[in-house]
Amino acid sequence: MGLFSTLFRWLRGGPTLDEARRAAARRVPADRAPEGQPYRAAVPGAGARPPVLPSAQPSSRPAAGKLNLDAGQFTPLSPEEVKKRAASLSWNWSTVNFDRRDQIPSTAEPRTALIDRALVAQGLLTPEQLVQIHEVGAQMAALRPELANIHTIAHNAVAADAAERRLRKERKQAEAAQRRTARATAVAHRKATDIVFLGRGVSGGLADRRANIERLQLLGLPVLGPPGDLAQALGLEVSRLRWLAFHSEASAVSHYVRFRIPKKSGGTRELAAPHRDLARCQDWIRRNILDRVPLHEAAHGFVTKRNTLSNATPHVHRAVVVNADLKDFFPSITFPRIKGVFQQLGYSPAAATVLALLCTECPRTAVKYEERELWVATGPRGLPQGACTSPALSNLVARGLDGRIAGLARKLGWTYTRYADDLTFSTDAEGAPKTAWLLARLRHIVGEENFLVNEKKTRVQRPNTQQSVTGIVVNQHPNVPRETVRRLRAILHRAKTEGLAAQNREAHPHFAGWVRGMIAYIQVVNPERGRELLADFEALPQGR
């Protein structure tokens, strides 16, 4: 109830006794006072007695709040006297806090004294209870400044803690932002200078940078540490090298041009020619690494100063010549084997991984998906037929195979050479009975070296038949097959009268160049016969 509303009710006569009792019963329980309000006893009636307040506990604080009140000063007044005195009360600024619920009004205020005596008259409180109430109020008044100071200290402490937490939060946010910036900078730097991921299933060794520098120097190979060294040697940005070497099962871009050519035995063979940047990288790898590594003496294919003639010469005029073929030679040499070759040379797993990815590729097929063309892998990464590094790498992978087969051949009294996937064996009459044993052991060794013999192309040639090794007849001396020479002679003979272009019955796109190349090949194998054919070719009319 507000100050003015209370004063107004007193001036107009106030509530009746029944109204006061009902209001008191509604607001105040019978056994306790409302929390935060001055205590009011229950309305007496039906034998109810005012509750006894708990006795005041002795205080250790000074007796400054002790009022020394006397119960006699709370003598009751009649209702008429209360109204009369209330009407005579004037406004006093000391009563502005009368309705505050956090303090008990002082007895020094006339209004409080009048209300106290009215409460006694109505039987709501006894004088002794009023003495106790005002004593408590005095003690509260004495403690109020200290409580206010405590509240101020607490408020300041809370504010300081909030400020500290705010500063700590801002500091943590700044530190987190700094860490994010540093991490982004580090990631950008690592992307610009290093390679840590090149696709699923192939990136396992990129974190290992340990290289065998002594072995690399012994072989005269360039020392390459992290992938950034390889990028610098190739003259590429690291990002470009990452793009060229990245492995994906389905890619929107292919680094190879794929086409098919017919096989002599029927069917077609897929060739994959690398695009310019990748071809440049493969050429650097071939010149600076692969061509410097010594090969087994039995290898003749794709080796400097060796050719089909050098491969066939050791088998001339022998009692038995055996030809064997390795099935799917290039595709069977997969990425893990190529990576192992580079690691055996002394390169770190990281450098070996990048080098192997540059030199291998998956067989792929073009697929349309959501109006996009994707090149989807149909097999594991292997040596592509068309890359300049594939022949040299195949020879390096087959070094173990060559060593084991050459040892077997020496033990049995045979001679062994290999030109790419063509294996050739020859022996004299004494070693001929061991042919079956040789072929059985050959299948066993080839299988252990993770290759497979193509049984359809295995041939055992005796002296009474044409013995051929990589297209060269070796019965008496190295020579070109008779059918090839006859065909060239017929072409040159008719060309004298009909013209060379008229002889191109197979629609060869560069027929004259093909004829010139065949003559050059014959010159290598049989120089005398090759000179005769070359003279006939040069005697053809101009514009042939």
Coordinates of C-alpha atoms in Angstrom, one line a residue:
M1 CA 0.0 0.0 0.0
G2 CA 1.5 3.4 -1.0
L3 CA 2.0 6.4 1.4
F4 CA -0.7 8.5 -0.1
S5 CA -3.3 5.7 -0.4
T6 CA -2.7 4.8 3.3
L7 CA -3.0 8.4 4.3
F8 CA -6.2 8.7 2.3
R9 CA -7.8 5.7 3.9
W10 CA -6.9 7.0 7.4
L11 CA -8.4 10.4 6.6
R12 CA -11.6 8.9 5.2
G13 CA -12.1 6.6 8.2
G14 CA -10.0 3.5 7.3
P15 CA -11.3 -0.1 7.0
T16 CA -13.6 -1.7 9.4
L17 CA -12.4 -4.3 11.9
D18 CA -13.8 -7.2 9.8
E19 CA -12.1 -5.9 6.7
A20 CA -8.8 -5.6 8.6
R21 CA -9.2 -9.1 9.9
R22 CA -10.0 -10.6 6.5
A23 CA -7.0 -8.7 4.9
A24 CA -4.7 -9.9 7.7
A25 CA -5.8 -13.5 7.4
R26 CA -5.4 -13.3 3.6
R27 CA -1.9 -11.8 3.6
V28 CA -0.2 -13.3 6.7
P29 CA 0.0 -17.0 7.6
A30 CA -0.8 -17.9 11.1
D31 CA 2.7 -19.0 12.0
R32 CA 5.0 -16.6 10.1
A33 CA 5.4 -13.1 8.6
P34 CA 5.4 -12.4 4.9
E35 CA 9.0 -12.5 3.6
G36 CA 10.5 -9.0 3.2
Q37 CA 7.6 -7.3 5.2
P38 CA 7.2 -6.1 8.9
Y39 CA 5.7 -8.9 11.0
R40 CA 2.0 -8.9 11.7
A41 CA 0.3 -11.3 14.1
A42 CA -2.7 -13.3 13.1
V43 CA -6.1 -11.7 13.7
P44 CA -7.2 -12.9 17.2
G45 CA -10.4 -14.8 17.3
A46 CA -11.8 -18.2 18.2
G47 CA -9.2 -18.4 21.0
A48 CA -6.3 -17.5 18.7
R49 CA -3.4 -15.8 20.4
P50 CA -0.7 -13.6 18.8
P51 CA 2.3 -15.7 18.0
V52 CA 5.4 -15.3 20.2
L53 CA 8.3 -13.9 18.3
P54 CA 11.6 -15.6 18.8
S55 CA 13.8 -14.0 21.4
A56 CA 16.5 -11.8 20.0
Q57 CA 19.9 -13.4 19.9
P58 CA 22.7 -11.7 21.7
S59 CA 24.7 -9.6 19.3
S60 CA 28.4 -9.1 19.3
R61 CA 28.1 -5.7 17.6
P62 CA 28.0 -2.5 19.6
A63 CA 24.8 -1.4 21.3
A64 CA 24.4 1.6 19.0
G65 CA 21.1 0.2 17.7
K66 CA 19.6 -0.4 21.2
L67 CA 16.5 1.8 21.6
N68 CA 15.6 1.0 25.3
L69 CA 11.9 1.1 24.5
D70 CA 9.2 0.7 27.1
A71 CA 6.1 -1.3 26.5
G72 CA 4.2 1.5 28.3
Q73 CA 4.6 3.9 25.4
F74 CA 2.5 1.6 23.2
T75 CA -0.8 2.2 25.1
P76 CA -3.8 1.5 23.0
L77 CA -6.0 4.2 21.5
S78 CA -9.6 4.0 20.6
P79 CA -10.5 4.2 16.9
E80 CA -12.0 7.7 17.3
E81 CA -8.7 8.9 18.9
V82 CA -6.7 7.3 16.2
K83 CA -8.7 9.0 13.4
K84 CA -8.5 12.3 15.2
R85 CA -4.8 12.2 15.6
A86 CA -4.3 10.9 12.1
A87 CA -6.2 13.9 10.7
S88 CA -4.0 16.2 12.6
L89 CA -0.8 14.7 11.2
S90 CA 1.0 17.0 8.7
W91 CA 3.3 16.0 5.8
N92 CA 6.9 15.2 6.9
W93 CA 9.7 14.3 4.6
S94 CA 11.0 11.8 7.2
T95 CA 8.0 9.6 6.3
V96 CA 8.9 9.1 2.7
N97 CA 10.4 5.7 3.3
F98 CA 7.5 4.5 5.4
D99 CA 6.3 1.9 2.9
R100 CA 9.7 0.4 2.1
R101 CA 9.7 -3.3 2.7
D102 CA 13.4 -3.6 3.4
Q103 CA 13.2 -1.6 6.7
I104 CA 11.1 -1.3 9.8
P105 CA 9.8 2.3 10.4
S106 CA 11.3 4.2 13.3
T107 CA 9.2 4.9 16.5
A108 CA 10.4 8.5 16.2
E109 CA 7.9 9.1 13.4
P110 CA 4.5 10.2 14.7
R111 CA 2.7 8.2 12.1
T112 CA 4.6 5.0 13.2
A113 CA 3.8 5.6 16.8
L114 CA 0.1 6.2 16.0
I115 CA 0.0 3.0 13.9
D116 CA 1.7 1.0 16.7
R117 CA -0.8 2.1 19.3
A118 CA -3.7 1.3 16.9
L119 CA -2.3 -2.2 16.3
V120 CA -2.3 -2.8 20.1
A121 CA -5.8 -1.5 20.3
Q122 CA -7.0 -3.8 17.6
G123 CA -5.2 -6.8 19.3
L124 CA -3.0 -7.5 16.4
L125 CA 0.3 -7.1 18.3
T126 CA 1.2 -6.7 22.0
P127 CA 3.5 -3.9 23.3
E128 CA 6.2 -6.5 24.0
Q129 CA 6.2 -7.7 20.4
L130 CA 6.4 -4.1 19.2
V131 CA 9.4 -3.5 21.4
Q132 CA 11.1 -6.5 19.9
I133 CA 10.2 -5.4 16.3
H134 CA 11.6 -2.0 16.7
E135 CA 14.7 -3.3 18.4
V136 CA 15.3 -5.5 15.3
G137 CA 14.6 -2.4 13.1
A138 CA 17.2 -0.4 15.0
Q139 CA 19.8 -3.2 14.6
M140 CA 19.0 -3.3 10.8
A141 CA 19.4 0.4 10.5
A142 CA 22.8 0.2 12.2
L143 CA 23.9 -2.6 9.8
R144 CA 22.4 -1.0 6.7
P145 CA 25.5 1.2 5.7
E146 CA 27.7 -1.8 6.1
L147 CA 25.3 -3.9 4.0
A148 CA 25.3 -1.2 1.4
N149 CA 29.1 -1.2 1.4
I150 CA 29.1 -5.0 1.1
H151 CA 26.6 -4.8 -1.8
T152 CA 28.9 -2.2 -3.5
I153 CA 31.9 -4.3 -3.0
A154 CA 30.1 -7.4 -4.4
H155 CA 28.8 -5.4 -7.3
N156 CA 32.3 -4.1 -8.1
A157 CA 33.7 -7.6 -7.7
V158 CA 31.1 -9.0 -10.1
A159 CA 31.7 -6.2 -12.6
A160 CA 35.5 -6.7 -12.3
D161 CA 35.0 -10.5 -12.8
A162 CA 32.8 -9.8 -15.8
A163 CA 35.3 -7.4 -17.2
E164 CA 38.1 -9.9 -16.7
R165 CA 36.1 -12.7 -18.3
R166 CA 35.3 -10.3 -21.2
L167 CA 39.0 -9.5 -21.6
R168 CA 39.9 -13.2 -21.3
K169 CA 37.3 -14.0 -24.0
E170 CA 38.5 -11.3 -26.3
R171 CA 42.1 -12.5 -25.7
K172 CA 41.2 -16.1 -26.5
Q173 CA 39.3 -15.0 -29.6
A174 CA 42.3 -12.9 -30.7
E175 CA 44.6 -15.9 -30.1
A176 CA 42.2 -18.2 -31.9
A177 CA 42.1 -15.8 -34.8
Q178 CA 45.9 -15.6 -34.8
R179 CA 46.2 -19.3 -34.8
R180 CA 43.7 -19.6 -37.7
T181 CA 45.6 -17.0 -39.6
A182 CA 48.9 -18.7 -38.9
R183 CA 47.5 -22.1 -39.9
A184 CA 46.0 -20.7 -43.1
T185 CA 49.4 -19.1 -43.9
A186 CA 51.2 -22.4 -43.1
V187 CA 48.8 -24.3 -45.3
A188 CA 49.2 -21.8 -48.1
H189 CA 52.9 -22.0 -47.8
R190 CA 52.9 -25.8 -47.7
K191 CA 50.7 -25.9 -50.7
A192 CA 53.0 -23.6 -52.5
T193 CA 56.2 -25.4 -51.5
D194 CA 55.3 -29.0 -50.7
I195 CA 53.0 -31.9 -51.6
V196 CA 51.3 -33.9 -48.8
F197 CA 48.4 -35.6 -50.6
L198 CA 48.1 -36.9 -54.2
G199 CA 45.0 -39.0 -54.0
R200 CA 43.6 -42.1 -52.2
G201 CA 45.7 -45.2 -52.1
V202 CA 48.9 -43.5 -53.4
S203 CA 49.9 -40.9 -50.8
G204 CA 51.2 -43.2 -48.1
G205 CA 54.9 -42.3 -48.5
L206 CA 54.6 -38.6 -49.0
A207 CA 55.5 -37.8 -45.4
D208 CA 58.8 -39.8 -45.5
R209 CA 61.6 -37.6 -46.9
R210 CA 64.6 -39.9 -46.1
A211 CA 66.8 -40.5 -49.1
N212 CA 69.9 -42.6 -49.6
I213 CA 72.1 -39.7 -50.8
E214 CA 75.3 -41.9 -51.0
R215 CA 73.6 -44.3 -53.4
L216 CA 72.2 -41.5 -55.5
Q217 CA 75.7 -39.9 -55.8
L218 CA 77.2 -43.3 -56.5
L219 CA 74.9 -43.8 -59.5
G220 CA 75.3 -40.2 -60.6
L221 CA 71.6 -39.4 -60.2
P222 CA 70.2 -36.0 -59.1
V223 CA 69.5 -35.7 -55.4
L224 CA 65.9 -34.9 -54.8
G225 CA 64.5 -34.4 -51.3
P226 CA 61.0 -33.1 -50.8
P227 CA 58.6 -32.8 -53.8
G228 CA 59.5 -29.1 -54.1
D229 CA 63.0 -30.2 -55.2
L230 CA 61.5 -32.2 -58.0
A231 CA 59.2 -29.3 -59.1
Q232 CA 62.3 -27.0 -59.2
A233 CA 64.2 -29.6 -61.3
L234 CA 61.3 -29.9 -63.7
G235 CA 60.9 -26.2 -64.0
L236 CA 57.3 -26.3 -62.6
E237 CA 55.4 -24.7 -59.8
V238 CA 54.5 -27.1 -57.0
S239 CA 50.8 -26.6 -57.7
R240 CA 51.4 -27.6 -61.4
L241 CA 53.3 -30.7 -60.4
R242 CA 50.6 -31.6 -57.9
W243 CA 48.0 -31.4 -60.7
L244 CA 50.0 -33.5 -63.1
A245 CA 50.7 -36.2 -60.5
F246 CA 47.4 -36.3 -58.7
H247 CA 45.6 -39.7 -58.8
S248 CA 41.8 -39.8 -59.1
E249 CA 39.4 -42.7 -59.9
A250 CA 37.2 -40.3 -61.9
S251 CA 38.7 -37.2 -63.4
A252 CA 37.3 -34.5 -65.7
V253 CA 40.7 -34.1 -67.3
S254 CA 43.0 -36.7 -68.8
H255 CA 46.7 -36.1 -69.2
Y256 CA 46.9 -38.5 -72.1
V257 CA 45.6 -38.7 -75.7
R258 CA 44.3 -42.3 -76.1
F259 CA 44.0 -44.2 -79.4
R260 CA 44.0 -47.8 -80.6
I261 CA 46.2 -49.5 -83.3
P262 CA 45.7 -53.0 -84.7
K263 CA 47.8 -55.9 -83.5
K264 CA 49.6 -58.3 -85.8
S265 CA 48.0 -61.2 -84.0
G266 CA 44.5 -59.6 -84.2
G267 CA 42.6 -57.2 -82.0
T268 CA 43.8 -53.7 -81.0
R269 CA 46.2 -52.2 -78.6
E270 CA 45.6 -49.0 -76.8
L271 CA 48.3 -46.4 -76.8
A272 CA 48.3 -43.4 -74.5
A273 CA 50.4 -40.4 -75.5
P274 CA 51.0 -37.8 -72.7
H275 CA 50.2 -34.1 -73.2
R276 CA 53.0 -31.5 -73.5
D277 CA 53.7 -30.7 -69.8
L278 CA 53.6 -34.4 -68.7
A279 CA 55.7 -35.4 -71.7
R280 CA 58.3 -32.9 -70.8
C281 CA 58.4 -34.2 -67.2
Q282 CA 58.7 -37.8 -68.4
D283 CA 61.5 -36.8 -70.8
W284 CA 63.4 -35.2 -67.9
I285 CA 63.0 -38.3 -65.8
R286 CA 64.2 -40.5 -68.7
R287 CA 67.3 -38.5 -69.5
N288 CA 68.4 -37.6 -66.0
I289 CA 67.5 -40.8 -64.1
L290 CA 66.5 -43.8 -66.1
D291 CA 69.1 -43.7 -68.8
R292 CA 71.9 -43.5 -66.2
V293 CA 71.0 -46.7 -64.4
P294 CA 72.8 -49.8 -65.7
L295 CA 70.7 -52.7 -66.9
H296 CA 71.1 -56.4 -67.1
E297 CA 73.2 -57.5 -70.1
A298 CA 70.4 -59.7 -71.3
A299 CA 68.1 -56.7 -71.9
H300 CA 68.2 -55.4 -75.5
G301 CA 64.9 -53.6 -76.0
F302 CA 65.0 -49.8 -75.6
V303 CA 68.6 -49.8 -74.7
T304 CA 71.2 -47.5 -76.3
K305 CA 73.4 -49.2 -78.9
R306 CA 71.2 -52.3 -78.7
N307 CA 68.4 -53.4 -81.0
T308 CA 66.6 -56.3 -82.5
L309 CA 69.8 -57.3 -84.3
S310 CA 71.9 -57.4 -81.1
N311 CA 69.1 -59.4 -79.5
A312 CA 69.0 -62.0 -82.3
T313 CA 72.8 -62.4 -83.0
P314 CA 73.5 -64.6 -79.9
H315 CA 71.0 -67.1 -81.2
V316 CA 72.4 -67.6 -84.7
H317 CA 73.0 -71.1 -86.0
R318 CA 71.8 -72.9 -82.8
A319 CA 70.2 -76.4 -82.5
V320 CA 67.1 -75.1 -80.7
V321 CA 65.6 -71.6 -80.4
V322 CA 62.8 -71.0 -77.9
N323 CA 60.6 -67.9 -78.0
A324 CA 58.4 -67.0 -75.1
D325 CA 56.3 -63.9 -74.4
L326 CA 55.2 -62.1 -71.3
K327 CA 51.5 -61.5 -71.2
D328 CA 50.3 -57.9 -70.7
F329 CA 53.9 -56.8 -70.0
F330 CA 53.4 -53.0 -69.5
P331 CA 50.0 -53.1 -67.8
S332 CA 51.3 -55.7 -65.3
I333 CA 54.0 -53.3 -64.1
T334 CA 51.9 -51.3 -61.6
F335 CA 52.4 -48.2 -59.5
P336 CA 53.8 -50.0 -56.4
R337 CA 56.5 -51.7 -58.5
I338 CA 57.5 -48.4 -60.1
K339 CA 57.7 -46.7 -56.8
G340 CA 59.9 -49.5 -55.5
V341 CA 62.3 -49.0 -58.4
F342 CA 62.8 -45.4 -57.6
Q343 CA 63.3 -46.2 -53.9
Q344 CA 65.9 -48.8 -54.8
L345 CA 67.8 -46.2 -56.6
G346 CA 68.0 -44.2 -53.4
Y347 CA 65.1 -41.8 -53.6
S348 CA 62.9 -41.0 -50.6
P349 CA 59.4 -42.5 -50.5
A350 CA 58.0 -39.0 -51.1
A351 CA 60.1 -38.4 -54.2
A352 CA 59.6 -42.0 -55.4
T353 CA 55.8 -41.5 -55.0
V354 CA 55.7 -38.4 -57.2
L355 CA 58.1 -39.9 -59.8
A356 CA 56.0 -43.1 -60.0
L357 CA 52.8 -41.1 -60.4
L358 CA 54.2 -39.1 -63.2
C359 CA 55.2 -42.3 -65.0
T360 CA 52.1 -44.4 -64.5
E361 CA 48.4 -44.1 -65.5
C362 CA 45.2 -46.0 -65.1
P363 CA 43.4 -47.5 -68.1
R364 CA 40.4 -45.2 -68.4
T365 CA 37.1 -45.0 -70.3
A366 CA 35.1 -41.9 -71.0
V367 CA 31.7 -41.8 -69.2
K368 CA 28.9 -39.2 -69.4
Y369 CA 27.6 -38.2 -66.0
E370 CA 25.2 -35.3 -65.4
E371 CA 26.2 -33.7 -68.8
R372 CA 29.8 -34.0 -67.9
E373 CA 32.5 -36.2 -69.4
L374 CA 34.5 -38.1 -66.9
W375 CA 37.5 -40.3 -67.4
V376 CA 36.8 -43.3 -65.1
A377 CA 39.6 -45.7 -64.1
T378 CA 39.0 -49.3 -65.1
G379 CA 42.1 -50.8 -63.6
P380 CA 45.2 -50.0 -61.5
R381 CA 47.9 -47.6 -62.4
G382 CA 50.5 -49.1 -64.7
L383 CA 53.0 -48.2 -67.4
P384 CA 51.2 -46.5 -70.3
Q385 CA 52.2 -47.7 -73.7
G386 CA 53.2 -44.4 -75.3
A387 CA 55.2 -42.7 -72.5
C388 CA 58.9 -42.4 -73.1
T389 CA 59.7 -43.6 -69.6
S390 CA 57.8 -46.9 -69.9
P391 CA 60.4 -49.0 -71.8
A392 CA 63.3 -48.0 -69.4
L393 CA 61.2 -48.6 -66.3
S394 CA 60.1 -52.0 -67.6
N395 CA 63.7 -52.9 -68.0
L396 CA 64.5 -51.8 -64.5
V397 CA 61.6 -53.7 -63.1
A398 CA 62.6 -56.8 -65.0
R399 CA 66.2 -56.8 -63.7
G400 CA 65.4 -59.4 -61.1
L401 CA 63.7 -61.5 -63.7
D402 CA 66.6 -61.2 -66.1
G403 CA 69.1 -62.2 -63.4
R404 CA 67.2 -65.3 -62.4
I405 CA 66.5 -66.5 -65.9
A406 CA 70.1 -65.8 -67.1
G407 CA 71.3 -67.9 -64.1
L408 CA 69.0 -70.7 -65.0
A409 CA 70.1 -70.6 -68.7
R410 CA 73.8 -70.7 -67.8
K411 CA 73.2 -73.6 -65.5
L412 CA 71.4 -75.6 -68.3
G413 CA 73.8 -74.5 -71.0
W414 CA 71.4 -72.1 -72.8
T415 CA 71.7 -68.5 -74.0
Y416 CA 69.1 -66.0 -72.9
T417 CA 68.2 -62.5 -74.2
R418 CA 65.1 -60.3 -73.7
Y419 CA 63.7 -57.6 -76.0
A420 CA 60.8 -55.9 -74.1
D421 CA 58.3 -58.8 -73.5
D422 CA 60.0 -61.2 -75.9
L423 CA 62.2 -63.8 -74.2
T424 CA 64.5 -65.8 -76.4
F425 CA 66.5 -68.9 -75.5
S426 CA 68.9 -71.0 -77.6
T427 CA 71.2 -73.9 -77.2
D428 CA 73.3 -76.4 -79.1
A429 CA 72.5 -80.1 -79.5
E430 CA 73.8 -81.0 -76.0
G431 CA 71.3 -78.7 -74.3
A432 CA 68.3 -79.6 -76.4
P433 CA 67.0 -82.4 -74.2
K434 CA 66.6 -79.9 -71.4
T435 CA 64.0 -77.8 -73.3
A436 CA 61.0 -79.0 -71.3
W437 CA 62.8 -78.5 -68.0
L438 CA 63.7 -75.0 -69.1
L439 CA 60.1 -74.1 -70.0
A440 CA 58.9 -75.5 -66.7
R441 CA 61.4 -73.5 -64.6
L442 CA 60.7 -70.4 -66.8
R443 CA 57.0 -70.5 -65.8
H444 CA 57.9 -70.8 -62.2
I445 CA 60.4 -67.9 -62.2
V446 CA 58.1 -65.6 -64.2
G447 CA 55.2 -66.2 -61.8
E448 CA 57.4 -65.5 -58.8
E449 CA 58.4 -62.2 -60.4
N450 CA 54.7 -61.2 -60.8
F451 CA 54.6 -61.8 -64.5
L452 CA 52.7 -64.3 -66.7
V453 CA 53.9 -66.4 -69.7
N454 CA 51.7 -66.1 -72.7
E455 CA 51.4 -69.8 -73.6
K456 CA 49.9 -69.1 -77.0
K457 CA 53.1 -67.4 -78.2
T458 CA 55.6 -69.9 -76.9
R459 CA 57.5 -71.6 -79.8
V460 CA 60.2 -74.2 -80.0
Q461 CA 62.1 -73.8 -83.3
R462 CA 64.4 -76.5 -84.8
P463 CA 67.1 -76.1 -87.5
N464 CA 64.8 -77.7 -90.1
T465 CA 62.4 -74.7 -89.8
Q466 CA 62.8 -71.0 -90.1
Q467 CA 64.2 -69.9 -86.7
S468 CA 63.1 -66.3 -86.1
V469 CA 64.0 -64.0 -83.2
T470 CA 62.2 -60.6 -83.0
G471 CA 61.6 -60.7 -86.7
I472 CA 65.1 -61.7 -87.8
V473 CA 65.9 -65.1 -89.2
V474 CA 68.9 -66.7 -87.4
N475 CA 69.2 -70.1 -89.0
Q476 CA 72.6 -69.4 -90.7
H477 CA 73.2 -65.7 -90.2
P478 CA 71.0 -62.7 -89.3
N479 CA 68.7 -62.0 -92.1
V480 CA 65.3 -60.4 -92.9
P481 CA 62.4 -62.8 -93.6
R482 CA 62.3 -63.7 -97.3
E483 CA 58.6 -62.6 -97.6
T484 CA 59.5 -59.1 -96.5
V485 CA 62.3 -58.7 -99.1
R486 CA 60.1 -60.1 -101.9
R487 CA 57.3 -57.7 -101.0
L488 CA 59.5 -54.6 -101.1
R489 CA 61.1 -55.7 -104.4
A490 CA 57.6 -56.1 -106.0
I491 CA 56.5 -52.7 -104.7
L492 CA 59.7 -51.0 -106.2
H493 CA 59.4 -52.9 -109.5
R494 CA 55.8 -51.8 -110.1
A495 CA 56.5 -48.3 -108.9
K496 CA 58.8 -47.8 -111.9
T497 CA 55.9 -47.9 -114.3
E498 CA 52.8 -47.3 -112.1
G499 CA 54.2 -44.9 -109.5
L500 CA 54.8 -45.5 -105.9
A501 CA 51.4 -44.1 -104.7
A502 CA 49.6 -46.8 -106.8
Q503 CA 51.2 -49.5 -104.7
N504 CA 49.6 -48.2 -101.5
R505 CA 46.9 -50.8 -101.4
E506 CA 46.5 -50.6 -97.6
A507 CA 46.0 -46.9 -97.6
H508 CA 49.0 -46.1 -95.5
P509 CA 49.1 -42.4 -94.6
H510 CA 52.8 -42.1 -95.2
F511 CA 53.5 -44.9 -97.6
A512 CA 56.8 -43.5 -99.1
G513 CA 58.2 -43.1 -95.6
W514 CA 57.2 -46.6 -94.7
V515 CA 59.0 -48.0 -97.7
R516 CA 62.1 -46.0 -96.9
G517 CA 62.0 -47.2 -93.3
M518 CA 61.7 -50.8 -94.2
I519 CA 64.7 -50.5 -96.5
A520 CA 66.7 -48.9 -93.7
Y521 CA 65.8 -51.7 -91.4
I522 CA 66.9 -54.3 -94.0
Q523 CA 70.2 -52.3 -94.3
V524 CA 70.8 -52.8 -90.6
V525 CA 70.3 -56.6 -90.7
N526 CA 71.6 -57.3 -94.2
P527 CA 73.6 -54.3 -95.5
E528 CA 74.3 -55.7 -99.0
R529 CA 70.6 -56.5 -99.7
G530 CA 69.6 -53.2 -98.2
R531 CA 71.9 -51.2 -100.5
E532 CA 70.3 -52.9 -103.5
L533 CA 66.8 -52.0 -102.4
L534 CA 67.9 -48.4 -101.6
A535 CA 69.3 -47.9 -105.1
D536 CA 66.0 -49.1 -106.6
F537 CA 64.0 -46.7 -104.4
E538 CA 66.2 -43.7 -105.2
A539 CA 65.9 -44.5 -109.0
L540 CA 62.1 -44.0 -108.9
P541 CA 60.8 -41.0 -110.8
Q542 CA 60.6 -37.7 -108.9
G543 CA 57.2 -37.0 -107.4
R544 CA 56.7 -40.7 -106.9

